[in-house]
């Protein structure tokens, strides 16, 4: 079991690094695009399509890592009013709900991906690419998110008071 946890953590970390690389590449491409336009040249071909794909990929690739680090937005108004046992139960219930929703996301993405591969569907914009390409990130991220939610539900949930700065 420890081996699987270690592999999962490495994959999640690798995908977070990949998401950072995608965001960095998009930032650099945007700078180059602005510079080209300022010099009177046309913009980079397919820039908008590439940024759309990059934003989606980076979001899904980074999501499991963000969840693992509790970097997501949490509204804990209800949790802070509950006794400790109620907090634990609600936290576990929410983690299990998150796991189910992540599994549904992954299942629907994988189903759409398989259909796109079977049909040979293409996305036709400025860039033309197979339709299954953008479906890879949510398919994989859904599985990783479900595993992360399950791990959080199985761990002894500890509700930490968030520092709001107020």
PDB file of C-alpha atoms in Angstrom, residues 13 15 24 30 46 53 74 101 106 118 120 130 134 144 152 164-165:
ATOM      1  CA  UNK A  13       3.765  16.117  -8.000  1.00  0.00           C
ATOM      2  CA  UNK A  15       1.546  16.715 -12.916  1.00  0.00           C
ATOM      3  CA  UNK A  24       5.230  29.282 -17.791  1.00  0.00           C
ATOM      4  CA  UNK A  30       2.183  35.721 -24.560  1.00  0.00           C
ATOM      5  CA  UNK A  46      -2.889  29.599 -32.972  1.00  0.00           C
ATOM      6  CA  UNK A  53      -5.913  24.182 -24.136  1.00  0.00           C
ATOM      7  CA  UNK A  74     -12.724  26.280   1.760  1.00  0.00           C
ATOM      8  CA  UNK A 101     -17.884  13.651  -8.102  1.00  0.00           C
ATOM      9  CA  UNK A 106     -13.257  10.935 -14.819  1.00  0.00           C
ATOM     10  CA  UNK A 118     -13.300   5.662 -32.125  1.00  0.00           C
ATOM     11  CA  UNK A 120     -11.527  10.007 -35.144  1.00  0.00           C
ATOM     12  CA  UNK A 130      -7.711  15.204 -32.306  1.00  0.00           C
ATOM     13  CA  UNK A 134      -8.055  17.911 -24.407  1.00  0.00           C
ATOM     14  CA  UNK A 144      -6.123  11.302  -9.100  1.00  0.00           C
ATOM     15  CA  UNK A 152      -8.239  12.469   2.983  1.00  0.00           C
ATOM     16  CA  UNK A 164      -8.428  34.842   7.143  1.00  0.00           C
ATOM     17  CA  UNK A 165      -6.269  37.792   7.973  1.00  0.00           C
TER      18      UNK A 165
END
